[in-house]
CSV table of C-alpha atoms in Angstrom, one decimal:
chain,number,residue,atom,x,y,z
A,18,UNK,CA,95.5,55.7,20.2
A,19,UNK,CA,98.5,57.1,21.9
A,20,UNK,CA,97.7,57.6,25.6
A,21,UNK,CA,100.2,60.5,25.8
A,22,UNK,CA,98.5,62.6,23.2
A,23,UNK,CA,95.3,64.5,23.9
A,24,UNK,CA,92.1,62.9,22.5
A,25,UNK,CA,89.3,65.1,21.3
A,26,UNK,CA,85.7,63.8,21.3
A,27,UNK,CA,83.6,65.1,18.4
A,28,UNK,CA,80.0,64.7,17.2
A,29,UNK,CA,78.7,61.2,17.2
A,30,UNK,CA,81.3,60.2,19.7
A,31,UNK,CA,84.0,60.3,17.1
A,32,UNK,CA,87.4,60.6,18.7
A,33,UNK,CA,90.6,61.9,17.2
A,34,UNK,CA,93.9,63.4,18.1
A,35,UNK,CA,93.0,66.7,16.4
A,36,UNK,CA,90.2,69.1,16.6
A,37,UNK,CA,88.0,68.8,13.6
A,38,UNK,CA,85.3,71.0,12.1
A,39,UNK,CA,81.9,69.6,11.3
A,40,UNK,CA,82.7,68.7,7.7
A,41,UNK,CA,85.9,66.9,8.7
A,42,UNK,CA,84.0,65.0,11.3
A,43,UNK,CA,81.3,63.9,8.7
A,44,UNK,CA,84.0,62.9,6.2
A,45,UNK,CA,85.9,60.8,8.9
A,46,UNK,CA,82.6,59.1,9.9
A,47,UNK,CA,81.9,58.3,6.2
A,48,UNK,CA,85.4,57.0,5.7
A,49,UNK,CA,85.3,54.7,8.7
A,50,UNK,CA,81.6,53.7,8.0
A,51,UNK,CA,80.4,54.8,11.5
A,52,UNK,CA,77.2,53.1,12.1
A,53,UNK,CA,74.1,54.1,14.0
A,54,UNK,CA,74.9,51.5,16.7
A,55,UNK,CA,78.3,53.3,17.1
A,56,UNK,CA,76.5,56.7,17.5
A,57,UNK,CA,76.8,57.8,13.9
A,58,UNK,CA,74.3,58.1,11.1
A,59,UNK,CA,75.4,55.3,8.8
A,60,UNK,CA,76.9,55.7,5.4
A,61,UNK,CA,73.9,57.2,3.7
A,62,UNK,CA,73.2,59.7,6.5
A,63,UNK,CA,76.9,61.0,6.6
A,64,UNK,CA,76.9,61.1,2.8
A,65,UNK,CA,73.9,63.3,2.7
A,66,UNK,CA,75.3,65.6,5.4
A,67,UNK,CA,78.5,66.1,3.5
A,68,UNK,CA,76.6,66.9,0.3
A,69,UNK,CA,74.5,69.5,2.2
A,70,UNK,CA,77.6,71.1,3.6
A,71,UNK,CA,79.4,71.3,0.3
A,72,UNK,CA,76.5,71.7,-2.2
A,73,UNK,CA,73.7,73.1,-0.2
A,74,UNK,CA,71.2,75.6,-1.7
A,75,UNK,CA,73.5,78.6,-1.3
A,76,UNK,CA,76.6,76.8,-2.7
A,77,UNK,CA,78.2,77.6,-6.0
A,78,UNK,CA,76.9,74.3,-7.5
A,79,UNK,CA,74.0,73.1,-5.4
A,80,UNK,CA,72.8,69.5,-5.4
A,81,UNK,CA,69.0,69.2,-5.3
A,82,UNK,CA,67.8,66.1,-3.4
A,83,UNK,CA,64.8,64.4,-4.8
A,84,UNK,CA,63.1,61.0,-4.1
A,85,UNK,CA,65.1,59.1,-6.6
A,86,UNK,CA,68.3,60.5,-5.2
A,87,UNK,CA,67.3,59.5,-1.8
A,88,UNK,CA,66.7,55.9,-3.1
A,89,UNK,CA,70.1,55.8,-4.8
A,90,UNK,CA,71.7,57.1,-1.6
A,91,UNK,CA,69.9,54.4,0.5
A,92,UNK,CA,70.8,51.6,-1.9
A,93,UNK,CA,74.3,52.3,-2.8
A,94,UNK,CA,75.3,52.4,0.9
A,95,UNK,CA,73.2,49.5,2.1
A,96,UNK,CA,72.0,46.3,0.6
A,97,UNK,CA,68.2,46.4,1.2
A,98,UNK,CA,68.0,42.7,1.8
A,99,UNK,CA,71.3,41.6,3.4
A,100,UNK,CA,72.1,44.9,5.1
A,101,UNK,CA,75.7,44.8,4.0
A,102,UNK,CA,77.3,48.1,3.5
A,103,UNK,CA,78.6,49.1,0.1
A,104,UNK,CA,76.7,46.7,-2.2
A,105,UNK,CA,77.5,46.4,-5.8
A,106,UNK,CA,74.6,48.2,-7.5
A,107,UNK,CA,72.9,48.5,-10.7
A,108,UNK,CA,70.7,51.5,-11.6
A,109,UNK,CA,68.4,50.9,-14.5
A,110,UNK,CA,66.8,54.3,-15.3
A,111,UNK,CA,65.0,56.4,-17.7
A,112,UNK,CA,66.5,59.5,-19.4
A,113,UNK,CA,66.8,62.4,-16.8
A,114,UNK,CA,66.7,60.1,-13.8
A,115,UNK,CA,69.7,62.0,-12.2
A,116,UNK,CA,71.9,58.9,-12.4
A,117,UNK,CA,75.0,60.5,-13.7
A,118,UNK,CA,74.6,63.5,-11.5
A,119,UNK,CA,74.2,61.6,-8.3
A,120,UNK,CA,77.1,59.4,-8.9
A,121,UNK,CA,79.2,62.4,-10.0
A,122,UNK,CA,78.7,63.6,-6.4
A,123,UNK,CA,79.2,60.1,-5.1
A,124,UNK,CA,82.7,59.9,-7.0
A,125,UNK,CA,83.9,63.2,-5.4
A,126,UNK,CA,82.7,62.4,-1.9
A,127,UNK,CA,84.3,58.9,-2.0
A,128,UNK,CA,87.6,60.4,-2.9
A,129,UNK,CA,87.4,63.3,-0.6
A,130,UNK,CA,86.8,61.3,2.5
A,131,UNK,CA,90.3,59.7,2.1
A,132,UNK,CA,92.1,61.5,-0.7
A,133,UNK,CA,95.5,59.8,-0.3
A,134,UNK,CA,94.1,56.3,-0.2
A,135,UNK,CA,91.2,56.2,-2.7
A,136,UNK,CA,90.9,55.4,-6.4
A,137,UNK,CA,87.6,56.4,-8.0
A,138,UNK,CA,87.1,55.5,-11.7
A,139,UNK,CA,84.3,56.9,-13.7
A,140,UNK,CA,83.7,55.4,-17.1
A,141,UNK,CA,81.9,56.3,-20.3
A,142,UNK,CA,82.2,55.4,-24.0
A,143,UNK,CA,84.6,58.1,-24.8
A,144,UNK,CA,86.3,61.2,-23.3
A,145,UNK,CA,84.0,63.4,-25.4
A,146,UNK,CA,80.7,61.6,-24.3
A,147,UNK,CA,81.8,61.5,-20.7
A,148,UNK,CA,82.0,65.4,-20.6
A,149,UNK,CA,78.3,65.3,-21.2
A,150,UNK,CA,77.5,62.8,-18.6
A,151,UNK,CA,79.1,61.6,-15.3
A,152,UNK,CA,82.5,63.3,-15.7
A,153,UNK,CA,80.6,66.6,-16.3
A,154,UNK,CA,79.0,66.3,-12.9
A,155,UNK,CA,82.5,65.2,-11.3
A,156,UNK,CA,84.1,68.3,-12.7
A,157,UNK,CA,81.2,70.6,-11.7
A,158,UNK,CA,81.2,69.3,-8.1
A,159,UNK,CA,84.9,69.7,-7.8
A,160,UNK,CA,84.9,73.2,-9.0
A,161,UNK,CA,81.7,74.0,-7.1
A,162,UNK,CA,83.3,73.6,-3.7
A,163,UNK,CA,86.5,75.9,-3.6
A,164,UNK,CA,89.2,74.7,-1.4
A,165,UNK,CA,89.0,71.0,-2.2
A,166,UNK,CA,92.4,69.2,-2.2
A,167,UNK,CA,94.0,67.9,-5.3
A,168,UNK,CA,94.2,69.2,-8.8
A,169,UNK,CA,91.9,68.9,-11.8
A,170,UNK,CA,93.4,68.1,-15.2
A,171,UNK,CA,90.3,68.1,-17.3
A,172,UNK,CA,92.1,67.5,-20.5
A,173,UNK,CA,93.4,64.3,-19.2
A,174,UNK,CA,90.2,63.4,-17.3
A,175,UNK,CA,91.6,63.3,-13.8
A,176,UNK,CA,91.6,64.9,-10.4
A,177,UNK,CA,94.8,64.0,-8.7
A,178,UNK,CA,95.8,64.0,-5.1
A,179,UNK,CA,99.0,66.1,-4.7
A,180,UNK,CA,102.1,64.9,-3.1
A,181,UNK,CA,104.0,67.0,-0.5
A,182,UNK,CA,106.5,68.0,-3.2
A,183,UNK,CA,103.7,69.4,-5.4
A,184,UNK,CA,103.8,66.6,-7.9
A,185,UNK,CA,100.7,64.7,-9.1
A,186,UNK,CA,99.9,61.4,-7.2
A,187,UNK,CA,98.5,59.2,-9.7
A,188,UNK,CA,98.0,56.4,-7.1
A,189,UNK,CA,94.9,58.3,-5.8
A,190,UNK,CA,92.2,60.5,-7.1
A,191,UNK,CA,89.2,60.5,-9.6
A,192,UNK,CA,90.0,59.2,-13.1
A,193,UNK,CA,87.9,59.0,-16.3
A,194,UNK,CA,88.2,55.8,-18.3
A,195,UNK,CA,87.0,55.7,-21.9
A,196,UNK,CA,85.8,52.1,-22.2
A,197,UNK,CA,83.9,51.6,-25.4
A,198,UNK,CA,84.5,48.1,-27.0
A,199,UNK,CA,87.0,49.7,-29.4
A,200,UNK,CA,88.9,51.1,-26.4
A,201,UNK,CA,88.8,48.0,-24.2
A,202,UNK,CA,92.4,47.0,-24.3
A,203,UNK,CA,93.6,50.6,-23.5
A,204,UNK,CA,91.0,50.9,-20.7
A,205,UNK,CA,91.9,47.6,-19.1
A,206,UNK,CA,95.6,48.6,-19.2
A,207,UNK,CA,94.7,51.6,-17.1
A,208,UNK,CA,92.9,49.4,-14.5
A,209,UNK,CA,94.9,46.3,-14.1
A,210,UNK,CA,97.1,46.2,-11.0
A,211,UNK,CA,95.7,49.3,-9.4
A,212,UNK,CA,95.8,49.0,-5.7
A,213,UNK,CA,94.6,51.3,-2.8
A,214,UNK,CA,92.6,51.0,0.4
A,215,UNK,CA,89.4,52.3,-1.4
A,216,UNK,CA,88.6,51.5,-5.1
A,217,UNK,CA,85.3,52.6,-6.3
A,218,UNK,CA,84.2,51.9,-9.9
A,219,UNK,CA,81.3,54.0,-11.5
A,220,UNK,CA,80.4,52.5,-14.8
A,221,UNK,CA,78.1,55.0,-16.7
A,222,UNK,CA,76.4,53.9,-19.8
A,223,UNK,CA,77.3,50.2,-19.2
A,224,UNK,CA,75.1,48.9,-22.0
A,225,UNK,CA,77.5,50.6,-24.5
A,226,UNK,CA,80.8,49.6,-22.8
A,227,UNK,CA,83.0,46.5,-23.2
A,228,UNK,CA,82.2,43.6,-21.0
A,229,UNK,CA,86.0,43.3,-20.4
A,230,UNK,CA,85.6,46.2,-18.0
A,231,UNK,CA,83.3,44.3,-15.7
A,232,UNK,CA,85.7,41.3,-15.8
A,233,UNK,CA,88.7,43.5,-15.1
A,234,UNK,CA,87.1,44.8,-11.9
A,235,UNK,CA,86.1,41.4,-10.5
A,236,UNK,CA,89.2,39.6,-11.6
A,237,UNK,CA,91.6,42.3,-10.3
A,238,UNK,CA,90.4,45.4,-8.7
A,239,UNK,CA,88.0,43.7,-6.2
A,240,UNK,CA,90.9,42.3,-4.3
A,241,UNK,CA,91.5,45.8,-2.7
A,242,UNK,CA,90.3,46.3,1.0
A,243,UNK,CA,87.2,48.5,0.2
A,244,UNK,CA,85.7,48.1,-3.3
A,245,UNK,CA,82.3,48.8,-4.9
A,246,UNK,CA,81.1,48.5,-8.5
A,247,UNK,CA,78.2,50.7,-9.6
A,248,UNK,CA,76.6,50.3,-13.1
A,249,UNK,CA,74.2,52.6,-14.7
A,250,UNK,CA,72.2,52.6,-17.9
A,251,UNK,CA,69.0,52.9,-19.9
A,252,UNK,CA,68.1,49.2,-20.1
A,253,UNK,CA,68.7,47.9,-23.6
A,254,UNK,CA,68.8,44.1,-23.7
A,255,UNK,CA,69.5,41.0,-21.5
A,256,UNK,CA,72.8,40.0,-22.9
A,257,UNK,CA,74.8,43.2,-23.2
A,258,UNK,CA,77.1,44.0,-20.2
A,259,UNK,CA,74.5,46.0,-18.2
A,260,UNK,CA,71.7,43.4,-18.8
A,261,UNK,CA,74.0,40.6,-17.5
A,262,UNK,CA,75.1,42.7,-14.6
A,263,UNK,CA,71.6,43.5,-13.4
A,264,UNK,CA,70.2,40.0,-14.1
A,265,UNK,CA,67.8,39.0,-11.2
A,266,UNK,CA,69.1,36.4,-9.0
A,267,UNK,CA,66.2,34.2,-10.0
A,268,UNK,CA,66.4,35.1,-13.7
A,269,UNK,CA,64.6,37.6,-15.8
A,270,UNK,CA,61.3,35.7,-15.8
A,271,UNK,CA,61.1,36.5,-12.0
A,272,UNK,CA,60.4,40.2,-12.7
A,273,UNK,CA,58.0,42.2,-14.8
A,274,UNK,CA,57.5,45.9,-15.8
A,275,UNK,CA,56.1,46.7,-12.4
A,276,UNK,CA,59.2,45.5,-10.5
A,277,UNK,CA,61.2,48.5,-9.3
A,278,UNK,CA,64.1,46.7,-7.5
A,279,UNK,CA,65.5,43.2,-7.1
A,280,UNK,CA,68.4,41.2,-5.9
A,281,UNK,CA,71.0,40.3,-8.4
A,282,UNK,CA,73.7,37.7,-8.7
A,283,UNK,CA,76.2,40.2,-7.7
A,284,UNK,CA,74.3,42.7,-5.4
A,285,UNK,CA,71.2,44.7,-6.0
A,286,UNK,CA,69.4,46.7,-8.7
A,287,UNK,CA,67.0,49.6,-8.6
A,288,UNK,CA,64.9,50.8,-11.5
A,289,UNK,CA,63.5,54.2,-12.3
A,290,UNK,CA,60.6,54.0,-14.6
A,291,UNK,CA,59.7,57.4,-16.3
A,292,UNK,CA,56.0,56.6,-15.9
A,293,UNK,CA,56.5,56.6,-12.1
A,294,UNK,CA,58.8,59.6,-12.0
A,295,UNK,CA,58.0,61.8,-9.0
A,296,UNK,CA,57.1,64.6,-11.3
A,297,UNK,CA,54.6,62.3,-13.1
A,298,UNK,CA,53.1,61.0,-9.8
A,299,UNK,CA,52.8,64.5,-8.5
A,300,UNK,CA,51.2,65.8,-11.6
A,301,UNK,CA,53.6,68.7,-11.9
A,302,UNK,CA,57.2,69.2,-12.6
A,303,UNK,CA,58.3,69.7,-9.1
A,304,UNK,CA,62.0,68.6,-9.7
A,305,UNK,CA,63.2,70.4,-12.8
A,306,UNK,CA,66.1,67.9,-13.4
A,307,UNK,CA,64.0,64.8,-13.3
A,308,UNK,CA,61.9,63.1,-16.0
A,309,UNK,CA,58.6,64.9,-16.4
A,310,UNK,CA,55.6,65.6,-18.5
A,311,UNK,CA,57.6,67.4,-21.3
A,312,UNK,CA,59.9,64.3,-21.7
A,313,UNK,CA,57.1,61.8,-21.5
A,314,UNK,CA,55.2,63.7,-24.3
A,315,UNK,CA,58.3,63.9,-26.4
A,316,UNK,CA,59.1,60.3,-26.1
A,317,UNK,CA,55.5,59.2,-26.9
A,318,UNK,CA,55.3,61.5,-30.0
A,319,UNK,CA,58.9,60.7,-31.3
A,320,UNK,CA,59.1,57.0,-30.7
A,321,UNK,CA,55.5,55.7,-30.0
A,322,UNK,CA,54.7,53.9,-26.8
A,323,UNK,CA,55.0,50.5,-28.5
A,324,UNK,CA,58.6,51.0,-29.5
A,325,UNK,CA,61.9,49.6,-28.3
A,326,UNK,CA,63.3,53.1,-27.8
A,327,UNK,CA,60.4,54.3,-25.7
A,328,UNK,CA,60.8,51.3,-23.5
A,329,UNK,CA,64.5,52.0,-23.1
A,330,UNK,CA,64.4,55.7,-22.6
A,331,UNK,CA,61.2,56.0,-20.7
A,332,UNK,CA,60.5,52.7,-18.9
A,333,UNK,CA,64.1,51.3,-18.9
A,334,UNK,CA,62.9,47.7,-19.2
A,335,UNK,CA,62.8,45.0,-21.7
A,336,UNK,CA,60.3,45.9,-24.5
A,337,UNK,CA,57.3,43.5,-24.5
A,338,UNK,CA,56.5,41.0,-27.2
A,339,UNK,CA,54.8,42.6,-30.2
A,340,UNK,CA,56.7,45.9,-30.3
A,341,UNK,CA,56.6,47.9,-33.6
A,342,UNK,CA,60.1,48.0,-34.8
A,343,UNK,CA,61.4,44.3,-34.1
A,344,UNK,CA,60.6,41.0,-35.8
A,345,UNK,CA,61.4,39.0,-32.7
A,346,UNK,CA,62.1,40.1,-29.2
A,347,UNK,CA,64.9,38.7,-27.0
A,348,UNK,CA,62.2,37.0,-24.8
A,349,UNK,CA,60.8,35.1,-27.9
A,350,UNK,CA,64.3,34.1,-29.0
A,351,UNK,CA,65.1,32.8,-25.5
A,352,UNK,CA,61.8,30.9,-25.3
A,353,UNK,CA,62.6,29.2,-28.5
A,354,UNK,CA,66.1,28.3,-27.2
A,355,UNK,CA,67.7,30.4,-30.0
């Protein structure tokens, strides 16, 4: 710091040349990854404080914290085993587990903490589908906090940082990428060569996306200073892009349906089982946006508990041997060296 300029000391011992309000301090601490040892709250703590300031109960678009959101916040900001900040993370979750909603918030905050130096990519199968999933939440959170910088161009799927001359700065912002297998070449063209200080990749619906998207990130984007890959999905099979991304470090035989989290070859995975939803465990639907008794009853009636679809949409885990609508399971094929 320049000794000739006045220095202001803010909360958490954070020092800056200018006076900052509480939200600005939280954003700076999140941007600089201020740890508890440095007097801060750590990434997860500052992230939650930012969310409460922008999207508290009285805001235009409140975010309701719940046990699963707390778990995502903890794990996306710290590897539970190694302790490393910003691990690459897989979230295998049932329907209505709040994955897309939480990571819509995550996308906005990771751009907002450093809007001139952050690329955040949110993917889905198509622009149309994305507007019902993670991009829907991105837009709602952007519009739900009046006064945020940048400009939303929803028709093009982007929130751009604005240059001093008023033009769009496409080198920073939050961008939607359609990444279905049929759109793989176009999607990769939008990603290759992108450079900035912070590059965050949120792959929603990864079981349905092209595996080339994962390769593009690790082969190109991961060379940027701060990077993180987050993948979400309702578990479908071992050998689709999501199944390969969340493969346990010691192989699929090292986990079972009671395993809720594990170390992967690239980071960590957490799993939200509908049978263990906070609403189901409480015996009442305390959290209206999470999987609850009505969804469980519907899935049992519509699919049957011994079906691949029930295991995907409720348990988010590989269906067991002997399920109703399959001749051979992946586990059986693998055991037979098929």
